[in-house]
mmCIF file of C-alpha atoms in Angstrom:
data_model
loop_
_atom_site.group_PDB
_atom_site.id
_atom_site.type_symbol
_atom_site.label_atom_id
_atom_site.label_comp_id
_atom_site.label_asym_id
_atom_site.label_seq_id
_atom_site.Cartn_x
_atom_site.Cartn_y
_atom_site.Cartn_z
ATOM 1 C CA MET Y 1 -30.746 -43.651 -116.805
ATOM 2 C CA GLY Y 2 -32.314 -40.470 -115.410
ATOM 3 C CA GLU Y 3 -30.703 -38.090 -112.988
ATOM 4 C CA LEU Y 4 -31.475 -38.568 -109.307
ATOM 5 C CA GLU Y 5 -33.089 -35.673 -107.501
ATOM 6 C CA VAL Y 6 -30.580 -34.113 -105.108
ATOM 7 C CA SER Y 7 -31.446 -31.838 -102.213
ATOM 8 C CA LEU Y 8 -28.537 -29.483 -101.509
ATOM 9 C CA PRO Y 9 -27.915 -28.350 -97.903
ATOM 10 C CA THR Y 10 -28.837 -24.757 -97.105
ATOM 11 C CA GLU Y 11 -27.353 -24.641 -93.605
ATOM 12 C CA VAL Y 12 -24.659 -26.297 -91.512
ATOM 13 C CA VAL Y 13 -25.297 -30.016 -91.049
ATOM 14 C CA ALA Y 14 -24.711 -31.254 -87.489
ATOM 15 C CA SER Y 15 -22.231 -34.071 -86.910
ATOM 16 C CA THR Y 16 -23.745 -37.496 -86.306
ATOM 17 C CA VAL Y 17 -20.711 -39.219 -84.751
ATOM 18 C CA ARG Y 18 -18.977 -38.084 -81.564
ATOM 19 C CA ASN Y 19 -16.807 -40.988 -80.450
ATOM 20 C CA PRO Y 20 -14.022 -42.685 -82.422
ATOM 21 C CA LYS Y 21 -15.196 -45.778 -84.268
ATOM 22 C CA LEU Y 22 -11.608 -46.912 -84.888
ATOM 23 C CA MET Y 23 -8.955 -45.910 -82.365
ATOM 24 C CA ILE Y 24 -5.282 -46.813 -82.081
ATOM 25 C CA ILE Y 25 -3.461 -46.789 -78.746
ATOM 26 C CA TYR Y 26 0.258 -47.471 -78.604
ATOM 27 C CA SER Y 27 2.929 -47.108 -75.943
ATOM 28 C CA PRO Y 28 6.276 -48.396 -74.674
ATOM 29 C CA PRO Y 29 6.190 -51.948 -73.254
ATOM 30 C CA LYS Y 30 4.766 -52.463 -69.757
ATOM 31 C CA THR Y 31 3.207 -49.015 -69.609
ATOM 32 C CA GLY Y 32 -0.178 -50.393 -68.543
ATOM 33 C CA LYS Y 33 -2.275 -50.060 -71.688
ATOM 34 C CA THR Y 34 -3.816 -53.541 -71.474
ATOM 35 C CA THR Y 35 -4.586 -53.019 -67.783
ATOM 36 C CA LEU Y 36 -6.230 -49.713 -68.664
ATOM 37 C CA LEU Y 37 -8.265 -51.342 -71.452
ATOM 38 C CA SER Y 38 -9.463 -54.044 -69.045
ATOM 39 C CA LYS Y 39 -11.264 -51.271 -67.127
ATOM 40 C CA LEU Y 40 -13.333 -50.168 -70.137
ATOM 41 C CA GLU Y 41 -16.815 -51.541 -69.519
ATOM 42 C CA GLY Y 42 -18.182 -53.667 -72.357
ATOM 43 C CA ASN Y 43 -14.766 -54.065 -73.972
ATOM 44 C CA LEU Y 44 -13.792 -57.514 -75.264
ATOM 45 C CA ILE Y 45 -10.008 -57.809 -75.462
ATOM 46 C CA ILE Y 46 -8.922 -60.203 -78.207
ATOM 47 C CA ASP Y 47 -5.484 -61.136 -76.910
ATOM 48 C CA LEU Y 48 -3.108 -62.211 -79.674
ATOM 49 C CA GLU Y 49 0.040 -62.079 -77.519
ATOM 50 C CA LYS Y 50 -1.039 -63.841 -74.317
ATOM 51 C CA GLY Y 51 -0.606 -60.603 -72.424
ATOM 52 C CA THR Y 52 -3.781 -60.796 -70.321
ATOM 53 C CA LYS Y 53 -3.024 -63.945 -68.320
ATOM 54 C CA TYR Y 54 -2.625 -62.026 -65.089
ATOM 55 C CA LEU Y 55 -5.516 -59.636 -65.705
ATOM 56 C CA ASP Y 56 -9.156 -59.866 -64.744
ATOM 57 C CA ALA Y 57 -10.828 -58.781 -67.973
ATOM 58 C CA LEU Y 58 -13.443 -59.519 -70.577
ATOM 59 C CA LYS Y 59 -10.978 -61.348 -72.811
ATOM 60 C CA MET Y 60 -10.221 -64.169 -75.208
ATOM 61 C CA GLU Y 61 -6.825 -65.581 -76.141
ATOM 62 C CA ILE Y 62 -6.539 -66.140 -79.883
ATOM 63 C CA ASP Y 63 -3.712 -68.207 -81.380
ATOM 64 C CA SER Y 64 -4.516 -68.174 -85.095
ATOM 65 C CA LEU Y 65 -6.503 -66.428 -87.788
ATOM 66 C CA ASP Y 66 -8.765 -69.480 -88.009
ATOM 67 C CA GLN Y 67 -9.621 -69.006 -84.340
ATOM 68 C CA LEU Y 68 -10.101 -65.273 -84.913
ATOM 69 C CA GLN Y 69 -12.466 -66.052 -87.805
ATOM 70 C CA SER Y 70 -14.520 -68.402 -85.599
ATOM 71 C CA THR Y 71 -14.583 -65.866 -82.771
ATOM 72 C CA GLY Y 72 -15.765 -63.126 -85.106
ATOM 73 C CA ALA Y 73 -18.515 -65.373 -86.469
ATOM 74 C CA ALA Y 74 -19.644 -66.169 -82.903
ATOM 75 C CA ILE Y 75 -19.736 -62.456 -82.016
ATOM 76 C CA VAL Y 76 -21.895 -61.681 -85.055
ATOM 77 C CA LYS Y 77 -24.172 -64.671 -84.372
ATOM 78 C CA ALA Y 78 -24.648 -63.464 -80.786
ATOM 79 C CA GLY Y 79 -25.852 -60.095 -82.080
ATOM 80 C CA LYS Y 80 -22.619 -58.185 -81.489
ATOM 81 C CA PRO Y 81 -22.986 -57.984 -77.709
ATOM 82 C CA TYR Y 82 -19.826 -55.932 -77.062
ATOM 83 C CA LYS Y 83 -19.736 -52.160 -77.308
ATOM 84 C CA TYR Y 84 -15.973 -52.269 -77.829
ATOM 85 C CA VAL Y 85 -13.610 -54.855 -79.272
ATOM 86 C CA THR Y 86 -9.879 -54.455 -78.725
ATOM 87 C CA ILE Y 87 -7.187 -56.175 -80.792
ATOM 88 C CA ASP Y 88 -4.065 -56.626 -78.688
ATOM 89 C CA THR Y 89 -1.887 -56.186 -80.700
ATOM 90 C CA ILE Y 90 -2.018 -55.079 -84.340
ATOM 91 C CA THR Y 91 1.719 -55.739 -84.491
ATOM 92 C CA LYS Y 92 0.954 -59.424 -83.876
ATOM 93 C CA LEU Y 93 -1.989 -59.306 -86.300
ATOM 94 C CA GLU Y 94 0.380 -58.108 -89.016
ATOM 95 C CA GLU Y 95 2.678 -61.069 -88.289
ATOM 96 C CA MET Y 96 -0.257 -63.485 -88.423
ATOM 97 C CA CYS Y 97 -1.289 -62.094 -91.823
ATOM 98 C CA LEU Y 98 1.990 -63.141 -93.461
ATOM 99 C CA GLY Y 99 0.634 -66.629 -94.181
ATOM 100 C CA VAL Y 100 -2.545 -65.233 -95.740
ATOM 101 C CA ALA Y 101 -0.492 -62.854 -97.859
ATOM 102 C CA LYS Y 102 1.553 -65.782 -99.143
ATOM 103 C CA GLN Y 103 -1.608 -67.732 -100.015
ATOM 104 C CA MET Y 104 -3.054 -64.720 -101.839
ATOM 105 C CA TYR Y 105 0.095 -64.305 -103.905
ATOM 106 C CA MET Y 106 0.306 -68.017 -104.702
ATOM 107 C CA GLY Y 107 -3.271 -67.815 -105.960
ATOM 108 C CA THR Y 108 -2.118 -65.596 -108.826
ATOM 109 C CA PRO Y 109 -0.520 -66.806 -112.067
ATOM 110 C CA MET Y 110 2.782 -65.128 -111.224
ATOM 111 C CA GLY Y 111 2.903 -66.603 -107.727
ATOM 112 C CA LYS Y 112 1.694 -70.161 -108.282
ATOM 113 C CA ASN Y 113 5.259 -71.555 -108.215
ATOM 114 C CA PHE Y 114 6.510 -69.477 -105.287
ATOM 115 C CA ASP Y 115 8.416 -71.722 -102.887
ATOM 116 C CA GLY Y 116 9.894 -69.188 -100.466
ATOM 117 C CA ASN Y 117 9.331 -69.294 -96.723
ATOM 118 C CA SER Y 118 7.975 -65.745 -96.478
ATOM 119 C CA ILE Y 119 6.149 -63.465 -98.872
ATOM 120 C CA LEU Y 120 8.586 -60.737 -97.830
ATOM 121 C CA GLU Y 121 11.327 -62.580 -99.728
ATOM 122 C CA LEU Y 122 9.879 -61.329 -103.029
ATOM 123 C CA PRO Y 123 12.247 -58.958 -104.861
ATOM 124 C CA GLN Y 124 11.858 -55.177 -104.799
ATOM 125 C CA GLY Y 125 9.568 -55.321 -101.784
ATOM 126 C CA ALA Y 126 6.687 -56.809 -103.793
ATOM 127 C CA GLY Y 127 5.647 -58.968 -100.843
ATOM 128 C CA TYR Y 128 4.654 -55.949 -98.798
ATOM 129 C CA PHE Y 129 1.814 -55.257 -101.240
ATOM 130 C CA TRP Y 130 0.332 -58.676 -100.478
ATOM 131 C CA LEU Y 131 0.849 -58.190 -96.752
ATOM 132 C CA ARG Y 132 -1.107 -54.937 -96.958
ATOM 133 C CA GLN Y 133 -3.872 -56.705 -98.877
ATOM 134 C CA ALA Y 134 -4.120 -59.464 -96.266
ATOM 135 C CA PHE Y 135 -4.006 -57.086 -93.296
ATOM 136 C CA THR Y 136 -6.620 -54.662 -94.646
ATOM 137 C CA MET Y 137 -8.904 -57.609 -95.445
ATOM 138 C CA TRP Y 138 -8.715 -58.804 -91.839
ATOM 139 C CA LEU Y 139 -9.068 -55.313 -90.428
ATOM 140 C CA GLY Y 140 -12.254 -54.961 -92.483
ATOM 141 C CA LYS Y 141 -13.626 -58.095 -90.831
ATOM 142 C CA ILE Y 142 -12.667 -56.886 -87.351
ATOM 143 C CA LYS Y 143 -14.329 -53.490 -87.855
ATOM 144 C CA LYS Y 144 -17.695 -55.263 -88.254
ATOM 145 C CA LEU Y 145 -17.576 -56.802 -84.760
ATOM 146 C CA ALA Y 146 -18.545 -53.761 -82.660
ATOM 147 C CA ASP Y 147 -19.459 -50.098 -82.847
ATOM 148 C CA HIS Y 148 -16.009 -49.183 -81.559
ATOM 149 C CA ILE Y 149 -12.756 -50.969 -82.407
ATOM 150 C CA ILE Y 150 -9.537 -50.320 -80.493
ATOM 151 C CA LEU Y 151 -6.211 -51.392 -81.947
ATOM 152 C CA VAL Y 152 -3.317 -51.748 -79.522
ATOM 153 C CA GLY Y 153 0.148 -51.270 -80.971
ATOM 154 C CA HIS Y 154 3.783 -51.486 -80.022
ATOM 155 C CA ILE Y 155 6.111 -48.525 -80.251
ATOM 156 C CA LYS Y 156 8.920 -48.099 -82.734
ATOM 157 C CA ASP Y 157 11.636 -45.508 -82.285
ATOM 158 C CA LYS Y 158 12.732 -43.592 -85.362
ATOM 159 C CA TYR Y 159 15.021 -40.673 -86.036
ATOM 160 C CA ILE Y 160 13.837 -37.483 -87.699
ATOM 161 C CA GLU Y 161 15.653 -34.282 -88.577
ATOM 162 C CA LYS Y 162 14.540 -31.201 -86.707
ATOM 163 C CA LYS Y 163 16.319 -27.858 -86.998
ATOM 164 C CA GLY Y 164 19.296 -29.593 -88.564
ATOM 165 C CA LYS Y 165 19.604 -32.200 -85.798
ATOM 166 C CA GLU Y 166 18.487 -35.813 -85.534
ATOM 167 C CA VAL Y 167 15.967 -36.366 -82.733
ATOM 168 C CA MET Y 168 14.267 -39.504 -81.504
ATOM 169 C CA ALA Y 169 10.581 -39.813 -82.391
ATOM 170 C CA LYS Y 170 7.883 -42.267 -81.290
ATOM 171 C CA ASP Y 171 6.009 -44.124 -83.996
ATOM 172 C CA LEU Y 172 3.546 -47.000 -84.370
ATOM 173 C CA ASP Y 173 5.243 -50.324 -85.097
ATOM 174 C CA LEU Y 174 3.705 -51.350 -88.419
ATOM 175 C CA THR Y 175 5.434 -51.976 -91.724
ATOM 176 C CA GLY Y 176 5.921 -49.163 -94.245
ATOM 177 C CA LYS Y 177 2.812 -48.132 -96.164
ATOM 178 C CA LEU Y 178 0.628 -50.356 -93.992
ATOM 179 C CA LYS Y 179 1.141 -47.936 -91.115
ATOM 180 C CA GLN Y 180 -0.012 -45.047 -93.320
ATOM 181 C CA ILE Y 181 -3.124 -46.956 -94.415
ATOM 182 C CA VAL Y 182 -4.143 -47.945 -90.886
ATOM 183 C CA THR Y 183 -3.444 -44.586 -89.261
ATOM 184 C CA SER Y 184 -5.302 -42.669 -91.988
ATOM 185 C CA ASP Y 185 -8.311 -44.942 -91.412
ATOM 186 C CA ALA Y 186 -8.305 -44.351 -87.652
ATOM 187 C CA ASP Y 187 -10.484 -41.670 -86.077
ATOM 188 C CA ALA Y 188 -8.060 -41.261 -83.179
ATOM 189 C CA ILE Y 189 -4.461 -42.249 -82.469
ATOM 190 C CA GLY Y 190 -3.319 -41.975 -78.872
ATOM 191 C CA TYR Y 191 0.164 -42.343 -77.420
ATOM 192 C CA LEU Y 192 0.012 -43.658 -73.843
ATOM 193 C CA TYR Y 193 2.747 -42.814 -71.349
ATOM 194 C CA ARG Y 194 3.338 -42.438 -67.618
ATOM 195 C CA ASP Y 195 3.980 -38.954 -66.304
ATOM 196 C CA ALA Y 196 6.167 -37.912 -63.374
ATOM 197 C CA GLU Y 197 3.391 -38.812 -60.916
ATOM 198 C CA ASN Y 198 2.993 -42.310 -62.422
ATOM 199 C CA SER Y 199 -0.353 -41.462 -63.958
ATOM 200 C CA LEU Y 200 -1.292 -42.891 -67.345
ATOM 201 C CA VAL Y 201 -1.695 -40.104 -69.876
ATOM 202 C CA LEU Y 202 -3.233 -40.600 -73.315
ATOM 203 C CA ASN Y 203 -1.845 -38.034 -75.739
ATOM 204 C CA PHE Y 204 -3.799 -37.050 -78.862
ATOM 205 C CA LYS Y 205 -1.690 -33.931 -79.451
ATOM 206 C CA SER Y 206 0.120 -34.307 -82.763
ATOM 207 C CA SER Y 207 3.787 -33.338 -83.038
ATOM 208 C CA ASP Y 208 6.909 -34.101 -85.028
ATOM 209 C CA GLU Y 209 8.157 -36.427 -82.284
ATOM 210 C CA ILE Y 210 4.969 -38.425 -81.676
ATOM 211 C CA THR Y 211 2.525 -39.936 -84.170
ATOM 212 C CA CYS Y 212 -0.956 -39.155 -82.812
ATOM 213 C CA GLY Y 213 -4.076 -37.103 -83.428
ATOM 214 C CA ALA Y 214 -7.871 -37.254 -83.414
ATOM 215 C CA ARG Y 215 -10.892 -36.260 -85.481
ATOM 216 C CA PRO Y 216 -13.493 -36.050 -82.658
ATOM 217 C CA ALA Y 217 -13.601 -32.512 -81.264
ATOM 218 C CA HIS Y 218 -13.440 -33.622 -77.624
ATOM 219 C CA LEU Y 219 -10.134 -35.457 -78.217
ATOM 220 C CA LYS Y 220 -8.387 -33.202 -80.708
ATOM 221 C CA GLY Y 221 -5.165 -31.710 -79.324
ATOM 222 C CA ARG Y 222 -5.712 -33.114 -75.831
ATOM 223 C CA GLU Y 223 -3.654 -35.007 -73.298
ATOM 224 C CA ILE Y 224 -5.997 -36.915 -70.991
ATOM 225 C CA THR Y 225 -4.984 -38.301 -67.609
ATOM 226 C CA MET Y 226 -6.588 -41.722 -67.890
ATOM 227 C CA ALA Y 227 -5.704 -43.372 -64.570
ATOM 228 C CA LYS Y 228 -3.290 -43.602 -61.689
ATOM 229 C CA TYR Y 229 -0.938 -46.570 -61.923
ATOM 230 C CA ASP Y 230 0.019 -48.559 -58.822
ATOM 231 C CA GLU Y 231 3.250 -50.472 -59.424
ATOM 232 C CA GLU Y 232 2.823 -52.571 -56.269
ATOM 233 C CA THR Y 233 -0.528 -54.001 -57.342
ATOM 234 C CA ASN Y 234 0.077 -53.596 -61.094
ATOM 235 C CA ASP Y 235 -3.384 -52.031 -61.282
ATOM 236 C CA VAL Y 236 -4.964 -48.688 -62.127
ATOM 237 C CA THR Y 237 -7.451 -46.487 -60.285
ATOM 238 C CA ASP Y 238 -9.481 -43.346 -61.051
ATOM 239 C CA VAL Y 239 -10.000 -44.526 -64.612
ATOM 240 C CA ALA Y 240 -11.331 -41.861 -66.996
ATOM 241 C CA TRP Y 241 -12.613 -43.697 -70.078
ATOM 242 C CA ASN Y 242 -15.609 -41.328 -69.955
ATOM 243 C CA GLU Y 243 -13.205 -38.639 -71.203
ATOM 244 C CA VAL Y 244 -12.549 -40.631 -74.390
ATOM 245 C CA PHE Y 245 -15.959 -42.176 -75.071
ATOM 246 C CA ILE Y 246 -18.487 -39.529 -74.125
ATOM 247 C CA ASP Y 247 -22.261 -39.915 -73.951
#
């Protein structure tokens, strides 16, 4: 087999991607993230937790992975008509993948006689490997449904040591190494919170206390005021998605 001819670059190569292709947004409960996502034009929210019942949105409620598979096939058959697809939430998707993980394990010689209720019952944490395999398989399928995929997550509090003291930190609620795999794959991770003026702020500024960050230059190190939240109407105004997904 002969060597392929390679043309080496002689100058800086311009970037070809500006907006995040895979983005994670997580926040405390009832912050308004799903309401905010309902205002993103062209965004199909795949609701795994029945959290959009009271929202006007481009949405579908999904109860099972079989239904998610059929929905994905329909999206592809329709020519991928959505610019964005949101999974709400990846915490629920992880839970739904437990059954697939069990099936995958039972399809191996060592697992064919497994009769436990959950794959996580395997000794020495072996079940988490199969959960990661199942989840990453499904995430791969989801990433093919649109140019931009948004994963909505729950928050998990954890304690870290800082200057000899334990402090509370905000983290994405996914299991162990799975969180590392998903976050390393993401182009942007934003922590959504309400500020003192009840505005929704999306933080991409990484710190010890908050898991977040971004590769795109226009998001890196920023805190973006995304909308004003009205508690009386449970709605948002002055939405600034154009700050996240730029032309």
